[in-house]
Amino acid sequence: MYQGIAAVSGSFTRLGLLRASQDVDFGITGYQEYTLFGQKLYLTSTHISIIIVMLALIIFALVANRAIKKADPNKVPGTFLNIIEYMVEAIDNMTVTNMGSKHGYKFANYIGTLFMFILVANLSGLFGLRPPTADYGTTLALALITFVLIHYNGFKYQKAGHVTSLFKPLLLSPINIIGEIATPLSMSLRLFGNILSGTVMMGLIYGLLPKFLTLVWPGVLHAYFDVFSGAIQTYVFCMLTMVYISNTFEEA
């Protein structure tokens, strides 16, 4: 009897998940097809989300720049200027703490831009967008930029030692080479996997719950999957970027 009840319950659960997966689109939607150099390309939901995130950051930067230029040094700064000052100081402190005072300020602009883009992209799910970081093409591109910076600074500061260090000791050289190649893969897959899993989980929950419950209850899960997890993954990605680059400042 209990086995029969369990089987029926399992069937209803599988049917519910199937219905939820059919109601919610987890994939990347193509909205506009166009041809470039003989290849068919598509304007997808990821591109639209990236454009919206970039526009939001550009508008914020322009407003912040205007507010700073119009600020009176003889008056107490307003709330908006205090927020901007706090953000700049936080990024400067983070880069200097992890990369040293000699090199930290040089990378503050890159780390700050990277941090804000990933954070806003992760939080975009709160506004009904499909997070751009739930697309592996986005996270891989970010990781490859970091990968290029790692080896650019490696050759800049270590010269030929940046290559010869891979063969010290010679017996472990295959592991060292694989480790270097795996750096962008591990960074991109970590960010992609965490954000995509949250997107899928929230999609299933919205598909399973009655419409009136979706107005209240999923808010708690959004606080974790979008806000908490999104902020943590942003910090982890930027921290790994700073650590990997700062390792190249040392002599090989």
PDB file of N, CA and C in Angstrom, residues 66-169:
ATOM      1  N   ARG A  66      28.814  63.366 -13.733  1.00  0.00           N
ATOM      2  CA  ARG A  66      28.195  64.698 -13.685  1.00  0.00           C
ATOM      3  C   ARG A  66      28.061  65.184 -12.241  1.00  0.00           C
ATOM      4  N   ALA A  67      27.686  64.273 -11.357  1.00  0.00           N
ATOM      5  CA  ALA A  67      27.524  64.648  -9.952  1.00  0.00           C
ATOM      6  C   ALA A  67      28.857  65.030  -9.328  1.00  0.00           C
ATOM      7  N   ILE A  68      29.924  64.322  -9.692  1.00  0.00           N
ATOM      8  CA  ILE A  68      31.245  64.632  -9.145  1.00  0.00           C
ATOM      9  C   ILE A  68      31.737  65.986  -9.649  1.00  0.00           C
ATOM     10  N   LYS A  69      31.517  66.284 -10.935  1.00  0.00           N
ATOM     11  CA  LYS A  69      31.967  67.558 -11.499  1.00  0.00           C
ATOM     12  C   LYS A  69      31.227  68.744 -10.892  1.00  0.00           C
ATOM     13  N   LYS A  70      29.949  68.533 -10.547  1.00  0.00           N
ATOM     14  CA  LYS A  70      29.146  69.626 -10.002  1.00  0.00           C
ATOM     15  C   LYS A  70      29.246  69.735  -8.487  1.00  0.00           C
ATOM     16  N   ALA A  71      29.964  68.791  -7.854  1.00  0.00           N
ATOM     17  CA  ALA A  71      30.057  68.796  -6.399  1.00  0.00           C
ATOM     18  C   ALA A  71      30.854  69.992  -5.908  1.00  0.00           C
ATOM     19  N   ASP A  72      30.398  70.587  -4.829  1.00  0.00           N
ATOM     20  CA  ASP A  72      31.085  71.711  -4.198  1.00  0.00           C
ATOM     21  C   ASP A  72      31.985  71.166  -3.089  1.00  0.00           C
ATOM     22  N   PRO A  73      33.308  71.334  -3.217  1.00  0.00           N
ATOM     23  CA  PRO A  73      34.219  70.787  -2.193  1.00  0.00           C
ATOM     24  C   PRO A  73      34.037  71.434  -0.827  1.00  0.00           C
ATOM     25  N   ASN A  74      33.367  72.578  -0.778  1.00  0.00           N
ATOM     26  CA  ASN A  74      33.172  73.282   0.492  1.00  0.00           C
ATOM     27  C   ASN A  74      31.896  72.861   1.208  1.00  0.00           C
ATOM     28  N   LYS A  75      31.101  71.996   0.565  1.00  0.00           N
ATOM     29  CA  LYS A  75      29.844  71.548   1.158  1.00  0.00           C
ATOM     30  C   LYS A  75      29.906  70.051   1.457  1.00  0.00           C
ATOM     31  N   VAL A  76      29.059  69.637   2.367  1.00  0.00           N
ATOM     32  CA  VAL A  76      28.974  68.222   2.714  1.00  0.00           C
ATOM     33  C   VAL A  76      28.384  67.456   1.532  1.00  0.00           C
ATOM     34  N   PRO A  77      29.035  66.381   1.067  1.00  0.00           N
ATOM     35  CA  PRO A  77      28.501  65.635  -0.081  1.00  0.00           C
ATOM     36  C   PRO A  77      27.175  64.969   0.256  1.00  0.00           C
ATOM     37  N   GLY A  78      26.347  64.831  -0.780  1.00  0.00           N
ATOM     38  CA  GLY A  78      25.044  64.204  -0.602  1.00  0.00           C
ATOM     39  C   GLY A  78      25.149  62.690  -0.545  1.00  0.00           C
ATOM     40  N   THR A  79      23.978  62.046  -0.468  1.00  0.00           N
ATOM     41  CA  THR A  79      23.938  60.578  -0.346  1.00  0.00           C
ATOM     42  C   THR A  79      24.542  59.894  -1.560  1.00  0.00           C
ATOM     43  N   PHE A  80      24.212  60.398  -2.756  1.00  0.00           N
ATOM     44  CA  PHE A  80      24.702  59.764  -3.980  1.00  0.00           C
ATOM     45  C   PHE A  80      26.222  59.836  -4.065  1.00  0.00           C
ATOM     46  N   LEU A  81      26.799  60.989  -3.727  1.00  0.00           N
ATOM     47  CA  LEU A  81      28.253  61.127  -3.760  1.00  0.00           C
ATOM     48  C   LEU A  81      28.922  60.246  -2.708  1.00  0.00           C
ATOM     49  N   ASN A  82      28.284  60.111  -1.569  1.00  0.00           N
ATOM     50  CA  ASN A  82      28.829  59.225  -0.533  1.00  0.00           C
ATOM     51  C   ASN A  82      28.859  57.782  -0.996  1.00  0.00           C
ATOM     52  N   ILE A  83      27.822  57.372  -1.728  1.00  0.00           N
ATOM     53  CA  ILE A  83      27.768  56.007  -2.259  1.00  0.00           C
ATOM     54  C   ILE A  83      28.891  55.791  -3.272  1.00  0.00           C
ATOM     55  N   ILE A  84      29.091  56.770  -4.155  1.00  0.00           N
ATOM     56  CA  ILE A  84      30.157  56.669  -5.159  1.00  0.00           C
ATOM     57  C   ILE A  84      31.529  56.600  -4.480  1.00  0.00           C
ATOM     58  N   GLU A  85      31.729  57.453  -3.485  1.00  0.00           N
ATOM     59  CA  GLU A  85      33.012  57.462  -2.773  1.00  0.00           C
ATOM     60  C   GLU A  85      33.249  56.130  -2.069  1.00  0.00           C
ATOM     61  N   TYR A  86      32.206  55.579  -1.479  1.00  0.00           N
ATOM     62  CA  TYR A  86      32.338  54.290  -0.797  1.00  0.00           C
ATOM     63  C   TYR A  86      32.702  53.186  -1.789  1.00  0.00           C
ATOM     64  N   MET A  87      32.070  53.188  -2.976  1.00  0.00           N
ATOM     65  CA  MET A  87      32.357  52.182  -3.990  1.00  0.00           C
ATOM     66  C   MET A  87      33.805  52.266  -4.457  1.00  0.00           C
ATOM     67  N   VAL A  88      34.267  53.492  -4.717  1.00  0.00           N
ATOM     68  CA  VAL A  88      35.642  53.677  -5.190  1.00  0.00           C
ATOM     69  C   VAL A  88      36.642  53.235  -4.125  1.00  0.00           C
ATOM     70  N   GLU A  89      36.406  53.627  -2.884  1.00  0.00           N
ATOM     71  CA  GLU A  89      37.313  53.242  -1.802  1.00  0.00           C
ATOM     72  C   GLU A  89      37.317  51.735  -1.585  1.00  0.00           C
ATOM     73  N   ALA A  90      36.143  51.110  -1.692  1.00  0.00           N
ATOM     74  CA  ALA A  90      36.061  49.656  -1.496  1.00  0.00           C
ATOM     75  C   ALA A  90      36.848  48.907  -2.565  1.00  0.00           C
ATOM     76  N   ILE A  91      36.727  49.367  -3.818  1.00  0.00           N
ATOM     77  CA  ILE A  91      37.456  48.716  -4.910  1.00  0.00           C
ATOM     78  C   ILE A  91      38.954  48.956  -4.783  1.00  0.00           C
ATOM     79  N   ASP A  92      39.348  50.188  -4.444  1.00  0.00           N
ATOM     80  CA  ASP A  92      40.771  50.490  -4.248  1.00  0.00           C
ATOM     81  C   ASP A  92      41.364  49.646  -3.121  1.00  0.00           C
ATOM     82  N   ASN A  93      40.645  49.560  -2.011  1.00  0.00           N
ATOM     83  CA  ASN A  93      41.137  48.764  -0.876  1.00  0.00           C
ATOM     84  C   ASN A  93      41.243  47.286  -1.234  1.00  0.00           C
ATOM     85  N   MET A  94      40.272  46.791  -2.005  1.00  0.00           N
ATOM     86  CA  MET A  94      40.290  45.381  -2.380  1.00  0.00           C
ATOM     87  C   MET A  94      41.477  45.067  -3.284  1.00  0.00           C
ATOM     88  N   THR A  95      41.726  45.919  -4.260  1.00  0.00           N
ATOM     89  CA  THR A  95      42.826  45.664  -5.187  1.00  0.00           C
ATOM     90  C   THR A  95      44.181  45.841  -4.514  1.00  0.00           C
ATOM     91  N   VAL A  96      44.316  46.870  -3.680  1.00  0.00           N
ATOM     92  CA  VAL A  96      45.590  47.112  -3.003  1.00  0.00           C
ATOM     93  C   VAL A  96      45.885  46.004  -1.998  1.00  0.00           C
ATOM     94  N   THR A  97      44.857  45.536  -1.290  1.00  0.00           N
ATOM     95  CA  THR A  97      45.043  44.473  -0.301  1.00  0.00           C
ATOM     96  C   THR A  97      45.516  43.190  -0.952  1.00  0.00           C
ATOM     97  N   ASN A  98      44.987  42.874  -2.135  1.00  0.00           N
ATOM     98  CA  ASN A  98      45.295  41.599  -2.775  1.00  0.00           C
ATOM     99  C   ASN A  98      46.434  41.678  -3.788  1.00  0.00           C
ATOM    100  N   MET A  99      46.715  42.875  -4.303  1.00  0.00           N
ATOM    101  CA  MET A  99      47.736  43.000  -5.334  1.00  0.00           C
ATOM    102  C   MET A  99      48.893  43.887  -4.922  1.00  0.00           C
ATOM    103  N   GLY A 100      48.810  44.497  -3.733  1.00  0.00           N
ATOM    104  CA  GLY A 100      49.884  45.356  -3.261  1.00  0.00           C
ATOM    105  C   GLY A 100      49.699  46.797  -3.723  1.00  0.00           C
ATOM    106  N   SER A 101      50.279  47.704  -2.992  1.00  0.00           N
ATOM    107  CA  SER A 101      50.128  49.129  -3.312  1.00  0.00           C
ATOM    108  C   SER A 101      50.840  49.513  -4.610  1.00  0.00           C
ATOM    109  N   LYS A 102      51.868  48.757  -4.971  1.00  0.00           N
ATOM    110  CA  LYS A 102      52.619  49.069  -6.187  1.00  0.00           C
ATOM    111  C   LYS A 102      51.812  48.798  -7.442  1.00  0.00           C
ATOM    112  N   HIS A 103      51.036  47.717  -7.450  1.00  0.00           N
ATOM    113  CA  HIS A 103      50.297  47.314  -8.650  1.00  0.00           C
ATOM    114  C   HIS A 103      48.783  47.443  -8.499  1.00  0.00           C
ATOM    115  N   GLY A 104      48.289  47.506  -7.274  1.00  0.00           N
ATOM    116  CA  GLY A 104      46.847  47.465  -7.048  1.00  0.00           C
ATOM    117  C   GLY A 104      46.082  48.572  -7.741  1.00  0.00           C
ATOM    118  N   TYR A 105      46.587  49.812  -7.646  1.00  0.00           N
ATOM    119  CA  TYR A 105      45.869  50.943  -8.240  1.00  0.00           C
ATOM    120  C   TYR A 105      45.807  50.847  -9.768  1.00  0.00           C
ATOM    121  N   LYS A 106      46.800  50.181 -10.369  1.00  0.00           N
ATOM    122  CA  LYS A 106      46.813  50.041 -11.824  1.00  0.00           C
ATOM    123  C   LYS A 106      45.643  49.184 -12.315  1.00  0.00           C
ATOM    124  N   PHE A 107      45.235  48.234 -11.493  1.00  0.00           N
ATOM    125  CA  PHE A 107      44.185  47.302 -11.897  1.00  0.00           C
ATOM    126  C   PHE A 107      42.828  47.637 -11.272  1.00  0.00           C
ATOM    127  N   ALA A 108      42.749  48.742 -10.549  1.00  0.00           N
ATOM    128  CA  ALA A 108      41.493  49.099  -9.880  1.00  0.00           C
ATOM    129  C   ALA A 108      40.370  49.331 -10.899  1.00  0.00           C
ATOM    130  N   ASN A 109      40.699  49.982 -12.015  1.00  0.00           N
ATOM    131  CA  ASN A 109      39.672  50.256 -13.029  1.00  0.00           C
ATOM    132  C   ASN A 109      39.132  48.959 -13.632  1.00  0.00           C
ATOM    133  N   TYR A 110      40.040  48.038 -13.953  1.00  0.00           N
ATOM    134  CA  TYR A 110      39.603  46.775 -14.554  1.00  0.00           C
ATOM    135  C   TYR A 110      38.800  45.942 -13.561  1.00  0.00           C
ATOM    136  N   ILE A 111      39.310  45.795 -12.345  1.00  0.00           N
ATOM    137  CA  ILE A 111      38.616  44.996 -11.336  1.00  0.00           C
ATOM    138  C   ILE A 111      37.262  45.632 -10.992  1.00  0.00           C
ATOM    139  N   GLY A 112      37.235  46.962 -10.903  1.00  0.00           N
ATOM    140  CA  GLY A 112      35.978  47.649 -10.608  1.00  0.00           C
ATOM    141  C   GLY A 112      34.940  47.450 -11.695  1.00  0.00           C
ATOM    142  N   THR A 113      35.375  47.575 -12.955  1.00  0.00           N
ATOM    143  CA  THR A 113      34.465  47.357 -14.084  1.00  0.00           C
ATOM    144  C   THR A 113      33.985  45.920 -14.121  1.00  0.00           C
ATOM    145  N   LEU A 114      34.907  44.988 -13.929  1.00  0.00           N
ATOM    146  CA  LEU A 114      34.555  43.570 -13.915  1.00  0.00           C
ATOM    147  C   LEU A 114      33.565  43.264 -12.795  1.00  0.00           C
ATOM    148  N   PHE A 115      33.826  43.803 -11.615  1.00  0.00           N
ATOM    149  CA  PHE A 115      32.962  43.559 -10.453  1.00  0.00           C
ATOM    150  C   PHE A 115      31.551  44.093 -10.709  1.00  0.00           C
ATOM    151  N   MET A 116      31.446  45.305 -11.208  1.00  0.00           N
ATOM    152  CA  MET A 116      30.123  45.915 -11.411  1.00  0.00           C
ATOM    153  C   MET A 116      29.353  45.211 -12.518  1.00  0.00           C
ATOM    154  N   PHE A 117      30.049  44.829 -13.601  1.00  0.00           N
ATOM    155  CA  PHE A 117      29.359  44.153 -14.697  1.00  0.00           C
ATOM    156  C   PHE A 117      28.812  42.801 -14.246  1.00  0.00           C
ATOM    157  N   ILE A 118      29.650  41.991 -13.589  1.00  0.00           N
ATOM    158  CA  ILE A 118      29.201  40.671 -13.164  1.00  0.00           C
ATOM    159  C   ILE A 118      28.091  40.781 -12.123  1.00  0.00           C
ATOM    160  N   LEU A 119      28.236  41.727 -11.189  1.00  0.00           N
ATOM    161  CA  LEU A 119      27.223  41.878 -10.146  1.00  0.00           C
ATOM    162  C   LEU A 119      25.875  42.283 -10.729  1.00  0.00           C
ATOM    163  N   VAL A 120      25.871  43.290 -11.594  1.00  0.00           N
ATOM    164  CA  VAL A 120      24.609  43.736 -12.204  1.00  0.00           C
ATOM    165  C   VAL A 120      24.032  42.644 -13.096  1.00  0.00           C
ATOM    166  N   ALA A 121      24.901  41.926 -13.821  1.00  0.00           N
ATOM    167  CA  ALA A 121      24.434  40.828 -14.668  1.00  0.00           C
ATOM    168  C   ALA A 121      23.790  39.726 -13.823  1.00  0.00           C
ATOM    169  N   ASN A 122      24.397  39.409 -12.681  1.00  0.00           N
ATOM    170  CA  ASN A 122      23.832  38.389 -11.805  1.00  0.00           C
ATOM    171  C   ASN A 122      22.506  38.842 -11.195  1.00  0.00           C
ATOM    172  N   LEU A 123      22.396  40.133 -10.890  1.00  0.00           N
ATOM    173  CA  LEU A 123      21.179  40.655 -10.265  1.00  0.00           C
ATOM    174  C   LEU A 123      20.072  40.937 -11.275  1.00  0.00           C
ATOM    175  N   SER A 124      20.392  40.866 -12.566  1.00  0.00           N
ATOM    176  CA  SER A 124      19.390  41.205 -13.585  1.00  0.00           C
ATOM    177  C   SER A 124      18.208  40.246 -13.581  1.00  0.00           C
ATOM    178  N   GLY A 125      18.388  39.043 -13.009  1.00  0.00           N
ATOM    179  CA  GLY A 125      17.271  38.112 -12.907  1.00  0.00           C
ATOM    180  C   GLY A 125      16.142  38.638 -12.037  1.00  0.00           C
ATOM    181  N   LEU A 126      16.450  39.561 -11.127  1.00  0.00           N
ATOM    182  CA  LEU A 126      15.425  40.162 -10.282  1.00  0.00           C
ATOM    183  C   LEU A 126      14.456  41.012 -11.090  1.00  0.00           C
ATOM    184  N   PHE A 127      14.894  41.459 -12.258  1.00  0.00           N
ATOM    185  CA  PHE A 127      14.083  42.351 -13.080  1.00  0.00           C
ATOM    186  C   PHE A 127      13.492  41.639 -14.298  1.00  0.00           C
ATOM    187  N   GLY A 128      13.458  40.318 -14.230  1.00  0.00           N
ATOM    188  CA  GLY A 128      12.825  39.544 -15.288  1.00  0.00           C
ATOM    189  C   GLY A 128      13.709  39.211 -16.465  1.00  0.00           C
ATOM    190  N   LEU A 129      14.981  39.576 -16.414  1.00  0.00           N
ATOM    191  CA  LEU A 129      15.896  39.249 -17.501  1.00  0.00           C
ATOM    192  C   LEU A 129      16.532  37.889 -17.263  1.00  0.00           C
ATOM    193  N   ARG A 130      16.985  37.277 -18.329  1.00  0.00           N
ATOM    194  CA  ARG A 130      17.793  36.068 -18.182  1.00  0.00           C
ATOM    195  C   ARG A 130      19.225  36.525 -17.954  1.00  0.00           C
ATOM    196  N   PRO A 131      19.824  36.213 -16.791  1.00  0.00           N
ATOM    197  CA  PRO A 131      21.169  36.717 -16.491  1.00  0.00           C
ATOM    198  C   PRO A 131      22.167  36.374 -17.591  1.00  0.00           C
ATOM    199  N   PRO A 132      22.917  37.357 -18.095  1.00  0.00           N
ATOM    200  CA  PRO A 132      23.919  37.071 -19.133  1.00  0.00           C
ATOM    201  C   PRO A 132      24.959  36.057 -18.675  1.00  0.00           C
ATOM    202  N   THR A 133      25.224  36.017 -17.368  1.00  0.00           N
ATOM    203  CA  THR A 133      26.211  35.085 -16.840  1.00  0.00           C
ATOM    204  C   THR A 133      25.674  33.656 -16.759  1.00  0.00           C
ATOM    205  N   ALA A 134      24.393  33.454 -17.095  1.00  0.00           N
ATOM    206  CA  ALA A 134      23.857  32.095 -17.217  1.00  0.00           C
ATOM    207  C   ALA A 134      24.117  31.532 -18.612  1.00  0.00           C
ATOM    208  N   ASP A 135      24.846  32.290 -19.429  1.00  0.00           N
ATOM    209  CA  ASP A 135      25.272  31.866 -20.765  1.00  0.00           C
ATOM    210  C   ASP A 135      26.785  31.661 -20.719  1.00  0.00           C
ATOM    211  N   TYR A 136      27.228  30.466 -21.087  1.00  0.00           N
ATOM    212  CA  TYR A 136      28.660  30.154 -20.980  1.00  0.00           C
ATOM    213  C   TYR A 136      29.501  31.037 -21.895  1.00  0.00           C
ATOM    214  N   GLY A 137      28.925  31.524 -22.977  1.00  0.00           N
ATOM    215  CA  GLY A 137      29.658  32.412 -23.867  1.00  0.00           C
ATOM    216  C   GLY A 137      30.093  33.695 -23.170  1.00  0.00           C
ATOM    217  N   THR A 138      29.277  34.168 -22.240  1.00  0.00           N
ATOM    218  CA  THR A 138      29.607  35.389 -21.493  1.00  0.00           C
ATOM    219  C   THR A 138      30.705  35.126 -20.475  1.00  0.00           C
ATOM    220  N   THR A 139      30.545  34.084 -19.677  1.00  0.00           N
ATOM    221  CA  THR A 139      31.532  33.811 -18.624  1.00  0.00           C
ATOM    222  C   THR A 139      32.879  33.392 -19.206  1.00  0.00           C
ATOM    223  N   LEU A 140      32.861  32.661 -20.321  1.00  0.00           N
ATOM    224  CA  LEU A 140      34.121  32.265 -20.959  1.00  0.00           C
ATOM    225  C   LEU A 140      34.862  33.485 -21.484  1.00  0.00           C
ATOM    226  N   ALA A 141      34.135  34.433 -22.070  1.00  0.00           N
ATOM    227  CA  ALA A 141      34.763  35.654 -22.572  1.00  0.00           C
ATOM    228  C   ALA A 141      35.425  36.437 -21.432  1.00  0.00           C
ATOM    229  N   LEU A 142      34.735  36.546 -20.292  1.00  0.00           N
ATOM    230  CA  LEU A 142      35.311  37.242 -19.134  1.00  0.00           C
ATOM    231  C   LEU A 142      36.560  36.526 -18.630  1.00  0.00           C
ATOM    232  N   ALA A 143      36.507  35.203 -18.586  1.00  0.00           N
ATOM    233  CA  ALA A 143      37.658  34.429 -18.110  1.00  0.00           C
ATOM    234  C   ALA A 143      38.829  34.528 -19.077  1.00  0.00           C
ATOM    235  N   LEU A 144      38.555  34.582 -20.376  1.00  0.00           N
ATOM    236  CA  LEU A 144      39.635  34.694 -21.361  1.00  0.00           C
ATOM    237  C   LEU A 144      40.331  36.047 -21.278  1.00  0.00           C
ATOM    238  N   ILE A 145      39.575  37.105 -20.959  1.00  0.00           N
ATOM    239  CA  ILE A 145      40.198  38.420 -20.769  1.00  0.00           C
ATOM    240  C   ILE A 145      41.178  38.358 -19.603  1.00  0.00           C
ATOM    241  N   THR A 146      40.742  37.747 -18.514  1.00  0.00           N
ATOM    242  CA  THR A 146      41.624  37.568 -17.360  1.00  0.00           C
ATOM    243  C   THR A 146      42.828  36.705 -17.718  1.00  0.00           C
ATOM    244  N   PHE A 147      42.598  35.655 -18.503  1.00  0.00           N
ATOM    245  CA  PHE A 147      43.674  34.751 -18.923  1.00  0.00           C
ATOM    246  C   PHE A 147      44.733  35.506 -19.726  1.00  0.00           C
ATOM    247  N   VAL A 148      44.300  36.386 -20.625  1.00  0.00           N
ATOM    248  CA  VAL A 148      45.240  37.191 -21.413  1.00  0.00           C
ATOM    249  C   VAL A 148      46.025  38.127 -20.505  1.00  0.00           C
ATOM    250  N   LEU A 149      45.347  38.750 -19.542  1.00  0.00           N
ATOM    251  CA  LEU A 149      46.034  39.654 -18.626  1.00  0.00           C
ATOM    252  C   LEU A 149      47.061  38.913 -17.765  1.00  0.00           C
ATOM    253  N   ILE A 150      46.721  37.695 -17.364  1.00  0.00           N
ATOM    254  CA  ILE A 150      47.654  36.900 -16.555  1.00  0.00           C
ATOM    255  C   ILE A 150      48.963  36.693 -17.303  1.00  0.00           C
ATOM    256  N   HIS A 151      48.870  36.262 -18.555  1.00  0.00           N
ATOM    257  CA  HIS A 151      50.088  35.928 -19.298  1.00  0.00           C
ATOM    258  C   HIS A 151      50.775  37.176 -19.855  1.00  0.00           C
ATOM    259  N   TYR A 152      50.028  38.227 -20.108  1.00  0.00           N
ATOM    260  CA  TYR A 152      50.657  39.488 -20.511  1.00  0.00           C
ATOM    261  C   TYR A 152      51.554  40.000 -19.391  1.00  0.00           C
ATOM    262  N   ASN A 153      51.022  40.005 -18.167  1.00  0.00           N
ATOM    263  CA  ASN A 153      51.820  40.471 -17.037  1.00  0.00           C
ATOM    264  C   ASN A 153      52.909  39.466 -16.676  1.00  0.00           C
ATOM    265  N   GLY A 154      52.657  38.178 -16.955  1.00  0.00           N
ATOM    266  CA  GLY A 154      53.683  37.178 -16.725  1.00  0.00           C
ATOM    267  C   GLY A 154      54.920  37.427 -17.565  1.00  0.00           C
ATOM    268  N   PHE A 155      54.715  37.676 -18.857  1.00  0.00           N
ATOM    269  CA  PHE A 155      55.850  37.962 -19.741  1.00  0.00           C
ATOM    270  C   PHE A 155      56.453  39.336 -19.446  1.00  0.00           C
ATOM    271  N   LYS A 156      55.623  40.262 -18.968  1.00  0.00           N
ATOM    272  CA  LYS A 156      56.105  41.609 -18.677  1.00  0.00           C
ATOM    273  C   LYS A 156      57.053  41.618 -17.485  1.00  0.00           C
ATOM    274  N   TYR A 157      56.709  40.881 -16.441  1.00  0.00           N
ATOM    275  CA  TYR A 157      57.488  40.930 -15.205  1.00  0.00           C
ATOM    276  C   TYR A 157      58.461  39.757 -15.053  1.00  0.00           C
ATOM    277  N   GLN A 158      58.133  38.606 -15.639  1.00  0.00           N
ATOM    278  CA  GLN A 158      58.979  37.424 -15.462  1.00  0.00           C
ATOM    279  C   GLN A 158      59.797  37.078 -16.700  1.00  0.00           C
ATOM    280  N   LYS A 159      59.480  37.746 -17.806  1.00  0.00           N
ATOM    281  CA  LYS A 159      60.180  37.491 -19.073  1.00  0.00           C
ATOM    282  C   LYS A 159      60.113  35.999 -19.429  1.00  0.00           C
ATOM    283  N   ALA A 160      61.229  35.413 -19.818  1.00  0.00           N
ATOM    284  CA  ALA A 160      61.245  34.001 -20.221  1.00  0.00           C
ATOM    285  C   ALA A 160      60.949  33.070 -19.046  1.00  0.00           C
ATOM    286  N   GLY A 161      61.150  33.563 -17.832  1.00  0.00           N
ATOM    287  CA  GLY A 161      60.889  32.750 -16.654  1.00  0.00           C
ATOM    288  C   GLY A 161      59.429  32.358 -16.520  1.00  0.00           C
ATOM    289  N   HIS A 162      58.552  33.124 -17.184  1.00  0.00           N
ATOM    290  CA  HIS A 162      57.126  32.796 -17.134  1.00  0.00           C
ATOM    291  C   HIS A 162      56.845  31.462 -17.818  1.00  0.00           C
ATOM    292  N   VAL A 163      57.656  31.130 -18.829  1.00  0.00           N
ATOM    293  CA  VAL A 163      57.491  29.856 -19.541  1.00  0.00           C
ATOM    294  C   VAL A 163      58.304  28.759 -18.870  1.00  0.00           C
ATOM    295  N   THR A 164      59.558  29.084 -18.514  1.00  0.00           N
ATOM    296  CA  THR A 164      60.423  28.058 -17.927  1.00  0.00           C
ATOM    297  C   THR A 164      59.907  27.569 -16.573  1.00  0.00           C
ATOM    298  N   SER A 165      59.122  28.410 -15.884  1.00  0.00           N
ATOM    299  CA  SER A 165      58.600  27.994 -14.580  1.00  0.00           C
ATOM    300  C   SER A 165      57.621  26.833 -14.708  1.00  0.00           C
ATOM    301  N   LEU A 166      57.047  26.657 -15.902  1.00  0.00           N
ATOM    302  CA  LEU A 166      56.126  25.535 -16.113  1.00  0.00           C
ATOM    303  C   LEU A 166      56.858  24.188 -16.093  1.00  0.00           C
ATOM    304  N   PHE A 167      58.163  24.212 -16.295  1.00  0.00           N
ATOM    305  CA  PHE A 167      58.951  22.973 -16.359  1.00  0.00           C
ATOM    306  C   PHE A 167      59.800  22.763 -15.101  1.00  0.00           C
ATOM    307  N   LYS A 168      59.382  23.399 -14.017  1.00  0.00           N
ATOM    308  CA  LYS A 168      60.072  23.239 -12.737  1.00  0.00           C
ATOM    309  C   LYS A 168      59.084  22.663 -11.727  1.00  0.00           C
ATOM    310  N   PRO A 169      59.295  21.449 -11.257  1.00  0.00           N
ATOM    311  CA  PRO A 169      60.235  20.446 -11.763  1.00  0.00           C
ATOM    312  C   PRO A 169      59.751  19.837 -13.071  1.00  0.00           C
TER     313      PRO A 169
END
